[in-house]
């Protein structure tokens, strides 16, 4: 190997040669983050784009239906009853749709189920527009209950792709929870804007178009779809050890969300700030979204730690409301929201662990059904509390529901140790 001479002789002159400079060290490359690694997998960006497009309307349909029906019929009671009927129908139909999806595959079931739901939305628009009898509104909106659990479909794909990588699967589940929060943050704002600035039916029509387009894009990515399980002899997820306790936990979490929303709207309305209800509630979703993304890059914590943090932080809005300060309430909601996503991610991971793989989508849909049932119960209880005790007292309900969730988690942990 040639070396650089330290000296040379040129004629009668002795010349000292300087040594060659050492090569500069190669710049140290920063390792890619967990989310970058996640979306480097083939097909993940495409199915995520379709899923997000289809998921955004989930935060649009309820608000759009209320504004459309109340605007045409002049009755918020009718609008609320129609949307409540749709929620009840979803609680009944969604697990069966999920079971068929597990058995026959996402593309074969989710897309036809979405078409039925879209037709239900179009029927609702036509019935409202033509002043059809009230029963047709209930029937049309009930047909939208066939909408698949879109977040569950994406989580099932991640579980299939990352079955050998628990850390990456945790990151994926955290991303999906953050996506849920983002869609429920932006959906109502988009729906209200369309219905008020364009025409009353614009929110429902746009939501239906987004849902169908996103689902077509999502189901077309067949390479990432979990294989259909076919008919299996696995027992119902409801009989899986540990899952009933988790469903009770999700029921309590739903009560937290439903009561917090009603309490906040009533509190801000009482302070003459009705138009601020949306932005203030958005802070809670924003806190959850940000916390979910951060949690995905961290080592997962236990369910007890997450629910304990939830129980503590959900008491902050109650304390802030007692001061009469709206800025303090806004800050408390932001902090309270930061405990939501980690709790949901950790609990949903336990649902996936307790559910047979062949019925995974059904198990996750049962969890979502429990949340929706809790939201309905929490909203109704908070509304009655506002009428009797006032909006400030209604903030005790989310705190109480979070405390109940902590007790359920503790009881489940004790039962698991006993087994």
XYZ file of C-alpha atoms in Angstrom:
419
model
C 0.000 0.000 0.000
C 1.704 3.320 -1.057
C 2.598 5.780 1.678
C 3.174 9.501 1.521
C 6.937 10.258 1.812
C 7.982 12.389 4.744
C 10.813 14.013 2.746
C 12.089 14.209 -0.831
C 15.226 15.584 -2.428
C 14.874 17.936 -5.362
C 18.265 18.889 -6.787
C 20.280 20.138 -3.811
C 17.231 21.134 -1.815
C 15.751 19.003 0.918
C 11.975 19.310 0.923
C 9.865 18.066 3.822
C 6.514 16.738 2.602
C 3.493 17.249 4.858
C 1.541 14.091 5.728
C -1.746 13.619 3.924
C -4.721 14.928 5.922
C -6.798 12.303 7.667
C -10.112 11.613 5.976
C -13.048 13.470 7.499
C -15.293 11.231 9.589
C -18.485 10.232 7.855
C -21.500 12.132 9.167
C -23.454 10.089 11.645
C -26.883 9.349 10.264
C -29.796 9.647 12.599
C -31.706 6.372 12.810
C -35.202 6.576 11.304
C -38.031 7.125 13.758
C -40.650 4.481 14.519
C -43.308 6.097 12.335
C -40.956 6.364 9.360
C -40.133 2.678 9.689
C -43.831 1.902 9.954
C -44.771 3.547 6.674
C -41.729 2.193 4.862
C -43.558 -1.134 4.672
C -44.999 -1.756 1.178
C -48.648 -0.813 0.791
C -49.081 0.806 4.197
C -49.251 4.386 2.937
C -51.920 3.569 0.369
C -54.244 1.680 2.703
C -53.757 4.327 5.406
C -54.703 7.104 2.987
C -57.884 5.274 2.024
C -58.707 4.463 5.629
C -58.295 8.069 6.785
C -60.466 9.274 3.908
C -63.189 6.795 4.877
C -62.820 7.483 8.592
C -63.240 11.269 8.439
C -67.031 11.021 7.814
C -67.446 9.163 11.119
C -67.228 12.542 12.818
C -69.467 14.161 10.202
C -72.621 12.063 9.936
C -74.144 12.732 13.352
C -73.675 16.506 13.227
C -74.799 16.640 9.598
C -77.968 14.661 10.325
C -78.901 16.871 13.282
C -78.378 20.094 11.330
C -80.184 18.764 8.255
C -83.225 17.339 10.079
C -83.574 20.227 12.520
C -83.256 22.739 9.690
C -85.987 21.124 7.582
C -88.355 19.895 10.318
C -87.642 22.516 12.988
C -87.273 19.874 15.688
C -84.063 19.044 17.515
C -85.972 16.385 19.420
C -86.696 14.541 16.168
C -83.103 14.984 15.020
C -81.758 13.613 18.293
C -84.134 10.670 18.239
C -83.118 9.755 14.682
C -79.395 9.830 15.458
C -79.942 7.882 18.693
C -81.778 5.212 16.699
C -78.840 4.979 14.323
C -76.460 4.573 17.259
C -78.585 1.785 18.733
C -78.791 0.029 15.360
C -75.006 0.248 15.015
C -74.537 -1.394 18.409
C -76.598 -4.354 17.179
C -75.427 -4.658 13.564
C -71.718 -3.781 13.790
C -70.567 -7.006 15.544
C -72.291 -9.131 12.887
C -70.684 -7.105 10.092
C -67.314 -7.572 11.778
C -67.863 -11.327 12.144
C -68.606 -11.651 8.425
C -65.513 -9.566 7.654
C -63.303 -11.897 9.669
C -64.843 -14.916 7.987
C -64.899 -13.787 4.339
C -62.309 -10.993 4.112
C -62.362 -7.207 4.201
C -62.889 -6.571 0.479
C -65.788 -9.026 0.132
C -67.768 -7.686 3.108
C -66.648 -4.137 3.945
C -67.268 -2.672 0.509
C -70.847 -4.024 0.080
C -71.643 -3.015 3.672
C -70.381 0.487 2.890
C -72.583 0.663 -0.204
C -75.650 -0.154 1.905
C -74.689 2.553 4.408
C -74.171 5.118 1.658
C -77.582 4.276 0.191
C -79.051 4.809 3.667
C -77.457 8.265 3.822
C -78.773 9.171 0.365
C -82.226 7.922 1.356
C -82.105 10.124 4.461
C -81.267 13.167 2.345
C -84.125 12.411 -0.054
C -86.636 11.842 2.764
C -85.679 15.078 4.519
C -85.739 17.026 1.270
C -89.175 15.756 0.268
C -90.687 16.106 3.780
C -91.366 12.358 3.921
C -93.009 10.906 7.058
C -90.842 10.814 10.165
C -90.619 7.016 10.217
C -88.704 7.083 6.920
C -85.970 9.145 8.592
C -85.551 6.508 11.286
C -85.471 3.676 8.738
C -82.979 5.469 6.485
C -80.570 6.365 9.255
C -80.791 2.868 10.733
C -79.550 1.508 7.382
C -76.243 3.336 7.928
C -75.520 0.902 10.781
C -73.859 -1.419 8.266
C -70.885 0.981 8.078
C -67.837 -1.165 8.910
C -65.618 -0.447 11.884
C -63.095 1.382 9.726
C -60.521 1.895 12.450
C -60.775 -1.787 13.333
C -60.097 -2.793 9.726
C -56.873 -0.792 9.737
C -55.808 -2.187 13.115
C -56.412 -5.714 11.826
C -54.099 -5.022 8.890
C -51.357 -3.688 11.133
C -51.707 -6.707 13.403
C -51.345 -9.011 10.410
C -48.326 -7.169 9.004
C -46.529 -6.692 12.342
C -47.338 -9.944 14.099
C -43.632 -10.553 14.789
C -42.831 -7.021 15.957
C -44.610 -5.993 19.177
C -42.845 -2.610 19.344
C -43.868 -1.655 15.801
C -47.396 -2.903 16.478
C -47.600 -0.613 19.515
C -46.527 2.328 17.335
C -49.160 1.426 14.733
C -51.937 1.196 17.322
C -50.917 4.575 18.757
C -51.042 6.088 15.283
C -54.508 4.675 14.694
C -55.774 6.116 17.971
C -54.324 9.519 17.065
C -56.033 9.217 13.673
C -59.359 8.510 15.412
C -58.978 11.659 17.484
C -58.007 13.741 14.461
C -61.007 12.568 12.438
C -63.427 13.237 15.281
C -61.767 16.626 15.711
C -62.037 17.707 12.070
C -65.236 15.889 11.072
C -67.774 17.952 13.037
C -66.070 21.202 12.020
C -66.206 20.233 8.336
C -69.819 19.091 8.621
C -70.999 22.260 10.353
C -69.167 24.422 7.822
C -70.660 22.633 4.819
C -74.201 22.618 6.219
C -74.107 26.306 7.130
C -72.232 27.768 4.166
C -73.495 25.526 1.348
C -76.861 23.801 1.979
C -78.228 21.616 4.809
C -77.661 18.339 2.991
C -74.049 19.132 2.009
C -72.508 17.548 5.095
C -74.252 14.204 4.622
C -73.600 14.068 0.877
C -69.912 14.929 1.297
C -69.529 12.380 4.073
C -71.119 9.665 1.938
C -68.809 10.469 -0.983
C -65.711 10.414 1.234
C -66.754 7.162 2.883
C -67.301 5.332 -0.406
C -64.167 6.718 -2.078
C -61.976 5.929 0.893
C -63.347 2.422 1.274
C -62.802 1.644 -2.425
C -59.182 2.787 -2.106
C -58.691 0.895 1.157
C -60.135 -2.434 0.021
C -58.279 -2.265 -3.306
C -54.964 -2.752 -1.456
C -55.315 -6.513 -1.303
C -51.638 -7.268 -0.571
C -51.926 -5.980 2.999
C -55.336 -7.515 3.740
C -55.416 -10.252 6.387
C -56.446 -13.614 4.910
C -60.074 -14.554 5.607
C -60.426 -17.013 8.459
C -63.385 -18.888 6.997
C -65.644 -20.798 9.321
C -63.814 -21.441 12.557
C -64.592 -23.285 15.763
C -63.294 -20.443 17.906
C -65.760 -19.412 20.546
C -67.265 -15.942 20.618
C -64.880 -13.192 21.766
C -67.382 -12.486 24.532
C -66.344 -15.800 26.093
C -62.623 -15.060 25.923
C -61.037 -14.716 29.371
C -60.552 -11.091 30.303
C -62.588 -9.584 27.473
C -65.850 -8.949 29.402
C -63.869 -6.894 31.918
C -62.296 -4.900 29.107
C -65.708 -4.230 27.570
C -66.883 -2.915 30.945
C -63.825 -0.660 30.950
C -64.664 0.660 27.475
C -68.237 1.272 28.601
C -66.918 3.482 31.431
C -64.551 5.266 29.020
C -67.454 5.981 26.686
C -69.357 7.477 29.625
C -66.357 9.758 30.241
C -66.450 11.036 26.657
C -70.219 11.437 26.386
C -70.693 13.225 29.704
C -67.691 15.506 29.135
C -69.060 16.700 25.802
C -72.529 17.511 27.146
C -71.144 19.144 30.303
C -68.784 21.351 28.294
C -71.454 22.480 25.851
C -73.859 23.289 28.689
C -71.169 25.127 30.684
C -70.060 27.300 27.767
C -73.662 28.017 26.770
C -74.404 29.161 30.309
C -71.469 31.575 30.019
C -72.768 32.963 26.708
C -70.041 31.218 24.685
C -72.036 28.749 22.622
C -69.894 29.337 19.522
C -66.761 28.515 21.537
C -67.974 24.996 22.380
C -66.450 23.459 19.263
C -62.946 24.973 19.634
C -62.834 24.284 23.385
C -63.852 20.633 22.929
C -61.322 20.391 20.106
C -58.594 21.026 22.665
C -59.430 17.744 24.365
C -59.179 15.855 21.061
C -55.973 17.703 20.184
C -54.407 16.738 23.504
C -55.339 13.113 22.933
C -54.042 13.152 19.347
C -50.670 14.604 20.349
C -50.320 12.278 23.325
C -51.146 9.292 21.129
C -48.336 10.080 18.680
C -45.847 10.593 21.511
C -46.978 7.405 23.249
C -46.379 5.455 20.039
C -42.688 6.337 20.165
C -42.399 5.273 23.811
C -42.334 1.937 25.570
C -45.955 0.950 26.359
C -47.117 1.333 29.946
C -49.458 -0.898 31.898
C -53.209 -0.412 31.888
C -53.220 0.517 35.591
C -50.778 3.382 35.034
C -52.759 4.783 32.101
C -56.170 4.563 33.782
C -54.760 6.072 36.990
C -53.531 9.065 35.002
C -56.944 9.293 33.341
C -58.743 9.297 36.700
C -56.537 12.115 38.009
C -56.661 14.303 34.897
C -60.420 13.927 34.361
C -60.971 15.651 37.714
C -59.242 18.806 36.427
C -62.174 20.098 34.297
C -64.485 19.775 37.319
C -62.076 21.825 39.430
C -61.602 24.384 36.627
C -65.355 24.746 36.092
C -65.807 25.506 39.788
C -63.548 28.561 39.383
C -65.793 30.017 36.665
C -62.807 30.571 34.374
C -63.279 29.481 30.761
C -59.508 29.680 29.957
C -58.809 27.436 32.955
C -61.430 24.995 31.678
C -59.850 24.988 28.216
C -56.431 24.201 29.695
C -57.922 21.466 31.887
C -59.604 19.832 28.874
C -56.310 19.862 26.976
C -54.566 18.113 29.865
C -57.436 15.673 30.392
C -57.339 14.694 26.734
C -53.675 13.731 27.020
C -54.589 10.699 29.126
C -57.195 9.421 26.666
C -55.104 8.023 23.809
C -52.584 6.080 25.973
C -55.473 4.473 27.853
C -57.308 3.553 24.667
C -54.184 2.182 22.971
C -53.256 0.037 25.971
C -56.790 -1.279 26.469
C -57.235 -2.057 22.763
C -53.937 -3.955 22.765
C -55.346 -6.120 25.559
C -58.498 -6.706 23.484
C -56.344 -7.888 20.593
C -54.420 -10.188 22.912
C -57.594 -11.681 24.398
C -59.398 -12.192 21.072
C -58.752 -15.202 18.805
C -56.971 -14.039 15.651
C -59.707 -15.485 13.450
C -62.255 -13.146 15.103
C -60.037 -10.120 15.726
C -62.181 -7.577 13.908
C -65.249 -8.778 15.791
C -63.465 -8.356 19.136
C -62.371 -4.813 18.330
C -65.848 -3.938 17.079
C -67.332 -5.135 20.362
C -64.990 -2.703 22.123
C -66.157 0.149 19.885
C -69.779 -0.856 20.508
C -69.150 -0.664 24.262
C -67.682 2.823 23.827
C -70.701 3.987 21.814
C -73.064 2.594 24.439
C -71.123 4.407 27.138
C -71.237 7.645 25.175
C -75.015 7.388 24.861
C -75.434 6.658 28.584
C -72.999 9.399 29.592
C -74.671 11.976 27.363
C -78.137 11.174 28.683
C -76.999 11.226 32.331
C -75.113 14.482 31.882
C -78.121 16.111 30.232
C -80.347 15.189 33.167
C -77.711 16.414 35.627
C -77.438 19.775 33.850
C -81.203 20.282 34.056
C -81.345 19.451 37.773
C -78.023 20.591 39.235
C -76.478 22.904 36.671
C -73.528 22.612 34.269
C -70.763 22.857 36.862
C -72.064 19.865 38.800
C -72.278 17.831 35.587
C -68.473 17.836 35.389
C -68.490 15.416 38.304
C -69.777 12.728 35.925
C -66.638 12.385 33.754
C -64.537 12.284 36.918
C -66.801 9.613 38.413
C -66.775 7.557 35.201
C -62.959 7.717 35.088
C -62.833 6.578 38.718
C -65.152 3.697 37.813
C -62.804 2.786 34.959
C -59.933 2.690 37.447
C -61.879 0.361 39.745
C -62.738 -1.922 36.805
C -59.096 -2.033 35.723
C -57.989 -2.846 39.276
C -60.601 -5.588 39.613
C -59.615 -7.065 36.268
C -55.946 -7.043 37.257
C -56.710 -8.765 40.560
C -58.826 -11.393 38.814
C -56.055 -12.024 36.271
C -53.488 -12.542 39.035
C -55.854 -14.954 40.788
C -56.263 -16.994 37.617
